[in-house]
CSV table of C-alpha atoms in Angstrom, one decimal:
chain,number,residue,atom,x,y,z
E,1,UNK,CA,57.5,-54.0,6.3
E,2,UNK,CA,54.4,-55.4,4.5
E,3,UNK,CA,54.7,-57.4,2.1
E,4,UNK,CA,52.5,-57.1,-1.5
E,5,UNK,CA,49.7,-59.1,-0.5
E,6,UNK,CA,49.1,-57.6,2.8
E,7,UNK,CA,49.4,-53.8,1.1
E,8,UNK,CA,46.7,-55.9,-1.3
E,9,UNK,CA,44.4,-56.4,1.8
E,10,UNK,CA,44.9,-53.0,3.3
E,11,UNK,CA,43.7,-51.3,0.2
E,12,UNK,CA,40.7,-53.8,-0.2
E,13,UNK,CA,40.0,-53.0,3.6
E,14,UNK,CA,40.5,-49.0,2.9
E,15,UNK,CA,38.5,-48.8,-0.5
E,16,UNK,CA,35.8,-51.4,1.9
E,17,UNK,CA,35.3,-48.4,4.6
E,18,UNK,CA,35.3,-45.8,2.0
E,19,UNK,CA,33.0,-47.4,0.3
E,20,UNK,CA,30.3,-48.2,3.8
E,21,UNK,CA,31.1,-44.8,4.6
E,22,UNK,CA,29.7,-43.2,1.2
E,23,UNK,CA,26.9,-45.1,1.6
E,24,UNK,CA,25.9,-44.1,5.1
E,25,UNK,CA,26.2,-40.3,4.0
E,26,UNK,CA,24.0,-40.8,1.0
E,27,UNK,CA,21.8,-42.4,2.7
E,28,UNK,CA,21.7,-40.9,6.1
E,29,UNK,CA,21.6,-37.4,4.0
E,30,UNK,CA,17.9,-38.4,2.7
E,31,UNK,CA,16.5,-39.4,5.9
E,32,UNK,CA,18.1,-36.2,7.6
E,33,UNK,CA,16.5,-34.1,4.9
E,34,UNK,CA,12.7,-35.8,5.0
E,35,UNK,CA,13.5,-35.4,8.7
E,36,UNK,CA,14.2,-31.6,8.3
E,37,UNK,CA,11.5,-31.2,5.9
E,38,UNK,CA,9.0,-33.1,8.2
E,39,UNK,CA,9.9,-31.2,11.6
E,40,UNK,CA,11.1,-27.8,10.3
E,41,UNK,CA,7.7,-26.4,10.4
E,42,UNK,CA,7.0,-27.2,13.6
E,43,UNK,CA,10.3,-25.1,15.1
E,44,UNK,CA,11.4,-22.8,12.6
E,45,UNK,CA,9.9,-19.4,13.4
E,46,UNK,CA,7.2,-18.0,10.7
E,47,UNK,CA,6.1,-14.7,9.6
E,48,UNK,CA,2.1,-14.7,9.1
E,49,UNK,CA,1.5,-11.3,7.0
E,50,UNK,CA,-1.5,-10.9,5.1
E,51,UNK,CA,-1.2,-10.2,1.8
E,52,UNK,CA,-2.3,-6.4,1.9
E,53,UNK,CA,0.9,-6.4,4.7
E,54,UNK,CA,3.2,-7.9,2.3
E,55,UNK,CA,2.2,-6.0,-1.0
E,56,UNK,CA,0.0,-2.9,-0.1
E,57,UNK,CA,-3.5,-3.0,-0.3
E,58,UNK,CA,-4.6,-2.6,-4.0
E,59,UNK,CA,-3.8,-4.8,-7.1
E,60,UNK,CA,-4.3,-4.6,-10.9
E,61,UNK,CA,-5.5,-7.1,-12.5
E,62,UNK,CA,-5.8,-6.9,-16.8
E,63,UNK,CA,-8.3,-9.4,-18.5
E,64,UNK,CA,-10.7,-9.1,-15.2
E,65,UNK,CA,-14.4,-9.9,-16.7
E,66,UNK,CA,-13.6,-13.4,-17.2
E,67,UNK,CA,-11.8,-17.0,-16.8
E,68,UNK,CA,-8.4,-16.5,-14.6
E,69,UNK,CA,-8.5,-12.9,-14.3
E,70,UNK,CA,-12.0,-12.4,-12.8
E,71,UNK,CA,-10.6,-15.3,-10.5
E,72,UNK,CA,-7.2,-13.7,-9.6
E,73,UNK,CA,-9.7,-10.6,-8.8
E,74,UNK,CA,-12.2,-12.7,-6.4
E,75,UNK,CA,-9.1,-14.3,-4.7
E,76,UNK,CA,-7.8,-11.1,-4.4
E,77,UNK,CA,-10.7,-9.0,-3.1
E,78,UNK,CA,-11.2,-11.9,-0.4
E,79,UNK,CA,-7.6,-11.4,1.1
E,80,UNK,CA,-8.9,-7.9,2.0
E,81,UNK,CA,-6.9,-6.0,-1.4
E,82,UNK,CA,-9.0,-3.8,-3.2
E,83,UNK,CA,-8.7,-3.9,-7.2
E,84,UNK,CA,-8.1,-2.1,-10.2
E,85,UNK,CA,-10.1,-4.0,-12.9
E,86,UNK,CA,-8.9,-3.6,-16.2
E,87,UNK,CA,-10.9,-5.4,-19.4
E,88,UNK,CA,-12.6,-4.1,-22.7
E,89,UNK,CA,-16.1,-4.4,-21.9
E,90,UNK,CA,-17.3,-1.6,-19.6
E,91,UNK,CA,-21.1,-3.7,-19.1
E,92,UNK,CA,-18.5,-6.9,-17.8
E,93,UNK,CA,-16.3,-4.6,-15.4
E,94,UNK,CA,-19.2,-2.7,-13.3
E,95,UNK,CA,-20.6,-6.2,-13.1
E,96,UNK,CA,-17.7,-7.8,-11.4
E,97,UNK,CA,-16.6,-4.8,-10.0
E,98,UNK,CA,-20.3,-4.8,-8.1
E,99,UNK,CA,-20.3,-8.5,-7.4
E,100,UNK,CA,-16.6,-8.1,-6.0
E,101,UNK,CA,-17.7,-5.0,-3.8
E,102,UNK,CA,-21.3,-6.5,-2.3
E,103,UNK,CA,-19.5,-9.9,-1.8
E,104,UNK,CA,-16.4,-8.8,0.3
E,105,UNK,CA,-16.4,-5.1,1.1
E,106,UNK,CA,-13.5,-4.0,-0.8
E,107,UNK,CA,-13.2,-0.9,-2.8
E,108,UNK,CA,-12.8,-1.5,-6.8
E,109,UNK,CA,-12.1,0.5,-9.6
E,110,UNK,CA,-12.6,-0.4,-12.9
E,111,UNK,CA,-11.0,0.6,-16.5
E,112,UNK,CA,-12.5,-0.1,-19.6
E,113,UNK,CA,-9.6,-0.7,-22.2
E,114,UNK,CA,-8.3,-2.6,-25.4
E,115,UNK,CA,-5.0,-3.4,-25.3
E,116,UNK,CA,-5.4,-4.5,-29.0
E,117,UNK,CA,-5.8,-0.7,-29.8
E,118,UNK,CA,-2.6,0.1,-29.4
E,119,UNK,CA,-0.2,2.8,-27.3
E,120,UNK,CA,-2.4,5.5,-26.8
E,121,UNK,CA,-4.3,3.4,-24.4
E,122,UNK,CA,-1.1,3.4,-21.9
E,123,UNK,CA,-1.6,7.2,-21.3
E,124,UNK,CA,-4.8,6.7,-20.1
E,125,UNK,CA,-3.6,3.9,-17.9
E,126,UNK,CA,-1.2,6.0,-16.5
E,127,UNK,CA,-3.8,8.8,-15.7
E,128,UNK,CA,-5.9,6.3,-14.2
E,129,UNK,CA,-3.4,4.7,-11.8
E,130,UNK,CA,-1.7,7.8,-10.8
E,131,UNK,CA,-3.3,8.0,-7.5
E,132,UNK,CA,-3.6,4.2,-6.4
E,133,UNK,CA,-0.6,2.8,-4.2
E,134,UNK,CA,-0.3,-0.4,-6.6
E,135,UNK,CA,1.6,-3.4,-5.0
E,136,UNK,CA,0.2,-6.4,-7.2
E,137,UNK,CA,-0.3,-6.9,-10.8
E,138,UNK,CA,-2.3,-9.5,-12.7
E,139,UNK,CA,-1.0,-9.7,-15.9
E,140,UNK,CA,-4.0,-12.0,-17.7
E,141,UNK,CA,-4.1,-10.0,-21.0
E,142,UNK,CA,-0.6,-11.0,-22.8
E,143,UNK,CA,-0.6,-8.5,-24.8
E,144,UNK,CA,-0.2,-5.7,-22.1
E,145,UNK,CA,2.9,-3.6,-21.5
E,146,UNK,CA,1.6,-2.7,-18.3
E,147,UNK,CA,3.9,-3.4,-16.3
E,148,UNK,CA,6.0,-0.5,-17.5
E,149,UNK,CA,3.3,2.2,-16.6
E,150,UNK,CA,2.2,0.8,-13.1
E,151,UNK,CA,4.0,2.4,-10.6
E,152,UNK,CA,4.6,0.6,-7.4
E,153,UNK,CA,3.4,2.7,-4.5
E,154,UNK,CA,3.2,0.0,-1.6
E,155,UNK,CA,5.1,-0.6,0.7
E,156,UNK,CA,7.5,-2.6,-1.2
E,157,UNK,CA,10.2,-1.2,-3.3
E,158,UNK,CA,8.9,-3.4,-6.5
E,159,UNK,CA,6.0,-4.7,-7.9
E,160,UNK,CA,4.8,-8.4,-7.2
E,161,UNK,CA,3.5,-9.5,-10.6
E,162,UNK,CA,1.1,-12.4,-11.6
E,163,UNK,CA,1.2,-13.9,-14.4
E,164,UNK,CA,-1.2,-16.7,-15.7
């Protein structure tokens, strides 16, 4: 039978080992994980798709003549997707659209809208898109509903959007 302060020592001991064992674990747990993180590239098995193999091989891209969207369009166009321009000024769009088709060889098409003029521009969009097998969207103009009238025609059962 133990006596009080030996059941005093036994608990010490047990909350002692409890305690050493936490702190191993926690620990232990962050090297293992910057150990993972480090070597997991290394063995894991990767899938190397191109982008026109993930997503199709055309994108829309709204606000296109300038800033982010005319560089979501170059960085597009160099991964091999053609693009669907889509900006107000129609001087700005055959520009790009030009530039983007002499510098990479990809095919462009370009739309000349406001999205400030309201709905009746979405019809046209439509019309426009009918035909092109969509599979990313760069939203750039945050105004746009666009979203709603691009239909995705890839490969992919939904439409991979960008938005800046």
């Amino acid at each position: 039978m133990l006596i009080p302060a030996q059941l005093a020592l036994w608990g010490l001991a047990l909350i002692g080992v409890w305690a050493l064992v936490w702190w191993m674990y926690d620990n232990l747990k962050s090297l293992a994980q910057i150990c993972i993180a480090l070597l997991a590239p290394y063995f894991a098995p990767t899938e190397h798709k191109t982008l026109t193999e993930r997503f199709g091989k055309w994108a829309v891209i709204t606000g296109s003549t300038d800033g982010i969207g005319k560089q979501y369009a170059f960085q597009l166009a160099s991964r091999g997707l053609n693009v669907v321009l889509v900006s107000r000024s129609t001087d700005k769009l055959v520009a790009v659209a030009h530039e983007i088709e002499s510098k990479y060889s990809v095919k462009t098409k370009w739309i000349a809208v406001d999205f400030s003029s309201g709905r009746e521009i979405y019809d046209h969009l439509r019309k426009e898109l009918e035909s092109v097998p969509v599979g990313i969207l760069g939203k750039r103009c945050y105004n746009a509903s666009i979203t709603k009238y691009v239909q995705c025609k890839s490969t992919r059962s939904e439409l991979f959007v960008l938005r800046a």
